[in-house]
PDB file of N, CA and C in Angstrom:
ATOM      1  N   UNK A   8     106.825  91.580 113.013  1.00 50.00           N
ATOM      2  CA  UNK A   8     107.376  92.752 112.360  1.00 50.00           C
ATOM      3  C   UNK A   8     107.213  93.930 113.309  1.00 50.00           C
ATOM      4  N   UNK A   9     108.461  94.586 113.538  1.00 57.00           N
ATOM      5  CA  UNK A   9     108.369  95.594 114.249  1.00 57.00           C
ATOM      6  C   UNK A   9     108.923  96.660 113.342  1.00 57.00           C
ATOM      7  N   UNK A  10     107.690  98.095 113.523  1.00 54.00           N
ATOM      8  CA  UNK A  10     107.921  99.466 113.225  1.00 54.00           C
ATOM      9  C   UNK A  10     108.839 100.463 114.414  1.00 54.00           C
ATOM     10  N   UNK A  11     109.824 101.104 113.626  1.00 53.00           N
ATOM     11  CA  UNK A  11     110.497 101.688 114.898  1.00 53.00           C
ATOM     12  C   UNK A  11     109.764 102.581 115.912  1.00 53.00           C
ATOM     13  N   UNK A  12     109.163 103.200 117.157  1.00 65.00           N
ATOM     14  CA  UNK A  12     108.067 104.061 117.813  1.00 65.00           C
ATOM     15  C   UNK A  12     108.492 105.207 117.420  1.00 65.00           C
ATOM     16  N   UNK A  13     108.993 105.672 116.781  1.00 78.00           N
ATOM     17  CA  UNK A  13     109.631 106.808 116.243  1.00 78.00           C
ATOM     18  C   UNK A  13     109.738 106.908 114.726  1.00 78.00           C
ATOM     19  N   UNK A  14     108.738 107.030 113.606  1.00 77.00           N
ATOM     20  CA  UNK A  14     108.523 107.001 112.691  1.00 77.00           C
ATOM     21  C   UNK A  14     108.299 107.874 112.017  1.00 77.00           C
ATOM     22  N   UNK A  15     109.821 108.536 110.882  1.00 86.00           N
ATOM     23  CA  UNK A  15     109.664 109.454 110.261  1.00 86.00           C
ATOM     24  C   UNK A  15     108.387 110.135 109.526  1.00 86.00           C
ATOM     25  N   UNK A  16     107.423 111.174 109.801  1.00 90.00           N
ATOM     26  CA  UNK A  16     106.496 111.418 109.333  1.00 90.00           C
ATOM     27  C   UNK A  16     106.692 111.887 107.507  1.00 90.00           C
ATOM     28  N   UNK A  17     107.625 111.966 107.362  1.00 93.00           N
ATOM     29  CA  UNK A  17     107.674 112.175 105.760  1.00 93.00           C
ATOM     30  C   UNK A  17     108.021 110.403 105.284  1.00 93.00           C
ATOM     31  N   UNK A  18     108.209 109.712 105.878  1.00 92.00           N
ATOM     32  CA  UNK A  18     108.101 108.214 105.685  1.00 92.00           C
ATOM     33  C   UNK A  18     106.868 107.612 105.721  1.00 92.00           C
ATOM     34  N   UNK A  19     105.726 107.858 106.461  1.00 92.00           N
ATOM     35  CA  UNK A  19     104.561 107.478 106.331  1.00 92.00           C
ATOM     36  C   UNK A  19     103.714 108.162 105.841  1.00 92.00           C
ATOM     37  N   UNK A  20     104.124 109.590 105.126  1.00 94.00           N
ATOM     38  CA  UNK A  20     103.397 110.213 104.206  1.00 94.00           C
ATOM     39  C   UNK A  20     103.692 109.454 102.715  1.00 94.00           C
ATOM     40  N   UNK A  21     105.449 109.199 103.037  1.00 96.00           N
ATOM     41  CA  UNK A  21     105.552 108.040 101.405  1.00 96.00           C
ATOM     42  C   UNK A  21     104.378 106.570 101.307  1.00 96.00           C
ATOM     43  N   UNK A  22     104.646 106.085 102.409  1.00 95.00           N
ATOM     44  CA  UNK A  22     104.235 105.057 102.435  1.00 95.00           C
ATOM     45  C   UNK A  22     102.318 105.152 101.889  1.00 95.00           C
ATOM     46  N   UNK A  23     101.403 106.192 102.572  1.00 95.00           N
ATOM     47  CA  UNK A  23     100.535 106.386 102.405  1.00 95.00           C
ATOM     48  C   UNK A  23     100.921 106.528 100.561  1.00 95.00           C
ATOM     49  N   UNK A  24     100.853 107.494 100.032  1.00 96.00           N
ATOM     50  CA  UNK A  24     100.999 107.580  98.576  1.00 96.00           C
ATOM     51  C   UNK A  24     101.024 106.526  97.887  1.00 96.00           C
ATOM     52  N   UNK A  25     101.875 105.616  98.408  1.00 96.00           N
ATOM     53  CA  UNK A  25     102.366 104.405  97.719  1.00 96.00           C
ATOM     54  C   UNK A  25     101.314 103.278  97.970  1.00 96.00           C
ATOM     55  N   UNK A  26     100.290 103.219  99.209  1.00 95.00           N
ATOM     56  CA  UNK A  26      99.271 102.567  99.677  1.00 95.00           C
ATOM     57  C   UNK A  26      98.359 103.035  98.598  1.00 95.00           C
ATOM     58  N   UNK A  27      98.130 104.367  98.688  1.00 96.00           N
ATOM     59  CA  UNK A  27      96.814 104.988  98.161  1.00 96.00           C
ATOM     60  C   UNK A  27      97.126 104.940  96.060  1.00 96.00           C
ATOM     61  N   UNK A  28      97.838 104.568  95.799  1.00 96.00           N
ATOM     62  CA  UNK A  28      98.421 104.393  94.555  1.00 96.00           C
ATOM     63  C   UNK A  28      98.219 102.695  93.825  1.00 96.00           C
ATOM     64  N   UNK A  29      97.564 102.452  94.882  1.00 95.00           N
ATOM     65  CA  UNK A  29      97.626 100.736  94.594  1.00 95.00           C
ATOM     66  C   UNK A  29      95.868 100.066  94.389  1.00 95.00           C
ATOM     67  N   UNK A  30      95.042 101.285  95.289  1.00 95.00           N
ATOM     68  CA  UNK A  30      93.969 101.085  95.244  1.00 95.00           C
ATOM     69  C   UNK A  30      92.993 100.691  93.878  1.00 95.00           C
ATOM     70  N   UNK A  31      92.204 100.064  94.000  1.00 94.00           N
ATOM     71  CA  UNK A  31      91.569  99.851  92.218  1.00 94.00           C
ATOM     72  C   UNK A  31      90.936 100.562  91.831  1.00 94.00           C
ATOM     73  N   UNK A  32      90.467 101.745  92.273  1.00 93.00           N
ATOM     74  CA  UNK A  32      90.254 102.970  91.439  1.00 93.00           C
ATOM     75  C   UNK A  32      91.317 103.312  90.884  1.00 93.00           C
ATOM     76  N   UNK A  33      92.867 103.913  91.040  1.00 93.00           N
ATOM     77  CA  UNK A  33      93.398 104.270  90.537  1.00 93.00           C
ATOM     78  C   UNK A  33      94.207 103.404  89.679  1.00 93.00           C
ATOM     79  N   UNK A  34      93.882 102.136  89.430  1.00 94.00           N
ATOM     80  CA  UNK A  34      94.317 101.430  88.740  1.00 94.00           C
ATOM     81  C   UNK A  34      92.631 100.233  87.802  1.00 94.00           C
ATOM     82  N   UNK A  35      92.181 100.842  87.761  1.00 91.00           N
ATOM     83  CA  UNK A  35      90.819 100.051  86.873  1.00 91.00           C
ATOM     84  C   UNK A  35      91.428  99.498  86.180  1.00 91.00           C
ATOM     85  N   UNK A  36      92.202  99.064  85.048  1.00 93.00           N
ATOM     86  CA  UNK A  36      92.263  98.093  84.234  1.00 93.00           C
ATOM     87  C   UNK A  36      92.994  97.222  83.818  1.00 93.00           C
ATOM     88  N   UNK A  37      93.902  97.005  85.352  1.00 95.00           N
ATOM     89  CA  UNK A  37      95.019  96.044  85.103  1.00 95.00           C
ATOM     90  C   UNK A  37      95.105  94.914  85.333  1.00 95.00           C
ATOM     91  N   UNK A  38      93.695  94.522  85.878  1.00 95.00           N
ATOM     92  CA  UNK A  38      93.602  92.839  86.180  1.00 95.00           C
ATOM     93  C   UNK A  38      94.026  92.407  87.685  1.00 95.00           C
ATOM     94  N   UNK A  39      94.974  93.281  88.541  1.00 95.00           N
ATOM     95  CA  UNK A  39      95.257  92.555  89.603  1.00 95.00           C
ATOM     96  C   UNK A  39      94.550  93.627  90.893  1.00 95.00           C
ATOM     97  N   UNK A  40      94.816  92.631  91.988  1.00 94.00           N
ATOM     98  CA  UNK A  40      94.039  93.206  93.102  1.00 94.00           C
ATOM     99  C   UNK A  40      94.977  94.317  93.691  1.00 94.00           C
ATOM    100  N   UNK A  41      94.430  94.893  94.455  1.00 93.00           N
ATOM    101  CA  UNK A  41      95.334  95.699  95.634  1.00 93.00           C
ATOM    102  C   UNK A  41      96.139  95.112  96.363  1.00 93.00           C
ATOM    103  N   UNK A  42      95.912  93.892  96.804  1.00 93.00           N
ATOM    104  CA  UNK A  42      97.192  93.118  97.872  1.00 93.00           C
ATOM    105  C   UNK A  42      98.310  92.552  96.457  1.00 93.00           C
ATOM    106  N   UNK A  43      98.057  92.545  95.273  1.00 95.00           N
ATOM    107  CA  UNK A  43      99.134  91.989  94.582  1.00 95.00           C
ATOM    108  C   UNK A  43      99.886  93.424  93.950  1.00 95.00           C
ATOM    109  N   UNK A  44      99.358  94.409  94.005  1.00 96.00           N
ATOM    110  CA  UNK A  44      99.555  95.940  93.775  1.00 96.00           C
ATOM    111  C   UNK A  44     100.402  96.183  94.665  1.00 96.00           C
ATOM    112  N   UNK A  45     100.181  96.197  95.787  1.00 95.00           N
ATOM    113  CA  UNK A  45     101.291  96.704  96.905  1.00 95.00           C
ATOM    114  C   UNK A  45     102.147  95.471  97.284  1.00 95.00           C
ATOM    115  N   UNK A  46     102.043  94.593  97.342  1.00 95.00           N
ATOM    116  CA  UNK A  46     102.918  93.379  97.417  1.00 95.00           C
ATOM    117  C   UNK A  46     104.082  93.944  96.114  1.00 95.00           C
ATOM    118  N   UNK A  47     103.968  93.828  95.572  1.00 96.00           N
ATOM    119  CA  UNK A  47     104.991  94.578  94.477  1.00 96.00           C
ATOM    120  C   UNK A  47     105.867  95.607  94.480  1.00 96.00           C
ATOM    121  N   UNK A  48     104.977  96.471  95.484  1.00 96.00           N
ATOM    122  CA  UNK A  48     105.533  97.792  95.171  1.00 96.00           C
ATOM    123  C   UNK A  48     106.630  97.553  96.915  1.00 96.00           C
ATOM    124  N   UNK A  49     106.190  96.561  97.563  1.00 95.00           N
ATOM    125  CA  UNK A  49     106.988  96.296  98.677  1.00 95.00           C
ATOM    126  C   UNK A  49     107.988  95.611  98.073  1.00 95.00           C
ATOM    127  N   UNK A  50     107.975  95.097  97.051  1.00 95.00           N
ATOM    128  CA  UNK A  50     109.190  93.785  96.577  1.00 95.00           C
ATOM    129  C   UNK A  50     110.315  94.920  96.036  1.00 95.00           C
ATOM    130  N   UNK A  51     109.717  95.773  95.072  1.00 96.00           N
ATOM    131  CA  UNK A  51     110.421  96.710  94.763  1.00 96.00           C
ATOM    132  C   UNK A  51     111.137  98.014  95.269  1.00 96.00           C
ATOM    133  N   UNK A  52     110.327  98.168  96.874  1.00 96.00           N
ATOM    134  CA  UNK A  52     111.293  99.333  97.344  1.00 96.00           C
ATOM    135  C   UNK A  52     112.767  99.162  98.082  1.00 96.00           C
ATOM    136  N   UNK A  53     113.522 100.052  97.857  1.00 96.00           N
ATOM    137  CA  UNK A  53     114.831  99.931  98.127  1.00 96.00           C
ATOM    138  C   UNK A  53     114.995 100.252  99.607  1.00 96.00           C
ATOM    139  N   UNK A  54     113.654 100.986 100.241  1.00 96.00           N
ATOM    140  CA  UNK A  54     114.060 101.654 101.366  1.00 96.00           C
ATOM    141  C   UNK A  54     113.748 100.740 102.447  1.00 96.00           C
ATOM    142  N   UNK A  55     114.598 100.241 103.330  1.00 94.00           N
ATOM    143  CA  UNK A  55     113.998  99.367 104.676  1.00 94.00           C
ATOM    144  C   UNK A  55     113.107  99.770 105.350  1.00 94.00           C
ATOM    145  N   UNK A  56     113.510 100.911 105.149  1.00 92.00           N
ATOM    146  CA  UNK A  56     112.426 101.811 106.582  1.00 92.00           C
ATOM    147  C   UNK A  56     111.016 101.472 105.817  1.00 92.00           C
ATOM    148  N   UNK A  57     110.869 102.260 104.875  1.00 94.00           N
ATOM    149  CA  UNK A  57     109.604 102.635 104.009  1.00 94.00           C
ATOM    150  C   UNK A  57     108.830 101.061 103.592  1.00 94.00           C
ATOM    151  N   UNK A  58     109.862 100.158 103.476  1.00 94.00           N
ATOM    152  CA  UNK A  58     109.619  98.527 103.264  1.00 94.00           C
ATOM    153  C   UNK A  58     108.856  98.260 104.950  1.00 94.00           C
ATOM    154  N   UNK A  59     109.122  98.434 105.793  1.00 91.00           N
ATOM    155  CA  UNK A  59     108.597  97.654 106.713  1.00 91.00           C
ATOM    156  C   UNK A  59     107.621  98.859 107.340  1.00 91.00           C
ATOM    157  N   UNK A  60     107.626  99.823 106.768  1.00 91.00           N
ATOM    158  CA  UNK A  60     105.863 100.757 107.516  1.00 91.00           C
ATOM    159  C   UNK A  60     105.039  99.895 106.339  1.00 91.00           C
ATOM    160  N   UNK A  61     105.198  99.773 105.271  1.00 93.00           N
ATOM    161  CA  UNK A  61     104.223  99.287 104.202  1.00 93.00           C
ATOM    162  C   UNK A  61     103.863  97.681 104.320  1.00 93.00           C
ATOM    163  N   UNK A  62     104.601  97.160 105.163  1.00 91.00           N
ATOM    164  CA  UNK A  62     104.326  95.537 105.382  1.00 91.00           C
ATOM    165  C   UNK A  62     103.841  95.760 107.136  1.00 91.00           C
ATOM    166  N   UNK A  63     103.901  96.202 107.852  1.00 89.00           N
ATOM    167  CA  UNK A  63     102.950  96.715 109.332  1.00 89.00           C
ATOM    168  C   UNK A  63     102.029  97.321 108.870  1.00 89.00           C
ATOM    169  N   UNK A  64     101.768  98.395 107.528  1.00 87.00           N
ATOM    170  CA  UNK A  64     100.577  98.708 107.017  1.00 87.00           C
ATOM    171  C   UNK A  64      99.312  97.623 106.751  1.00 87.00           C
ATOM    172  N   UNK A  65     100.060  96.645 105.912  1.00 87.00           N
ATOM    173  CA  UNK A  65      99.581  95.726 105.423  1.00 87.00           C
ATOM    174  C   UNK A  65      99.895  94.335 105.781  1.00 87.00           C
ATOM    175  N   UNK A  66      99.259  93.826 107.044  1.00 83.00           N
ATOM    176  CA  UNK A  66      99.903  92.589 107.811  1.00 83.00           C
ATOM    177  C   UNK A  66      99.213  91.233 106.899  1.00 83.00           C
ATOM    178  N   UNK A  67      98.279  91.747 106.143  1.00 84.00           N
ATOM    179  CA  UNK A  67      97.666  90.292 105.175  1.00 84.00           C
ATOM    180  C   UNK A  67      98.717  89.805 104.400  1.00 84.00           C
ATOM    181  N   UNK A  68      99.885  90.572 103.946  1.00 77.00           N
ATOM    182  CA  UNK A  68     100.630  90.209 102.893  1.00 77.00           C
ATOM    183  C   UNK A  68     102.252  89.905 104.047  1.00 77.00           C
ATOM    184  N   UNK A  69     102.412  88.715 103.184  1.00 67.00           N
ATOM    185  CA  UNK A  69     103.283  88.001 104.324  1.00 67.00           C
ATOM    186  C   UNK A  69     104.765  87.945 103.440  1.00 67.00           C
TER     187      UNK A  69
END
């Protein structure tokens, strides 16, 4: 997976939000982990760009 070297900084400010939104503090009582939290929220974004900083964010999730 390649990130473009030129990476919109209001794109990896989304991406952060959307990282930091998945964490299990901000989610205590839903039963699933953080890699199935953002795995999701990657299945669900529309944006390519923003889809592949969040999967180079997160290289565990395949």
């Amino acid at each position: 997976m390649c990130v473009p070297r030129k990476v919109d900084k209001e794109k990896v400010d989304q991406a952060t939000q959307i990282i930091e939104s998945c964490w299990d503090e901000n989610n205590p009582d839903d039963g699933k982990t953080f890699d199935q939290r953002l795995q999701e929220k990657i299945v669900s974004c529309e944006d390519e760009e923003l889809k592949k900083i969040l999967k180079f964010a997160a290289p565990q999730l395949k």
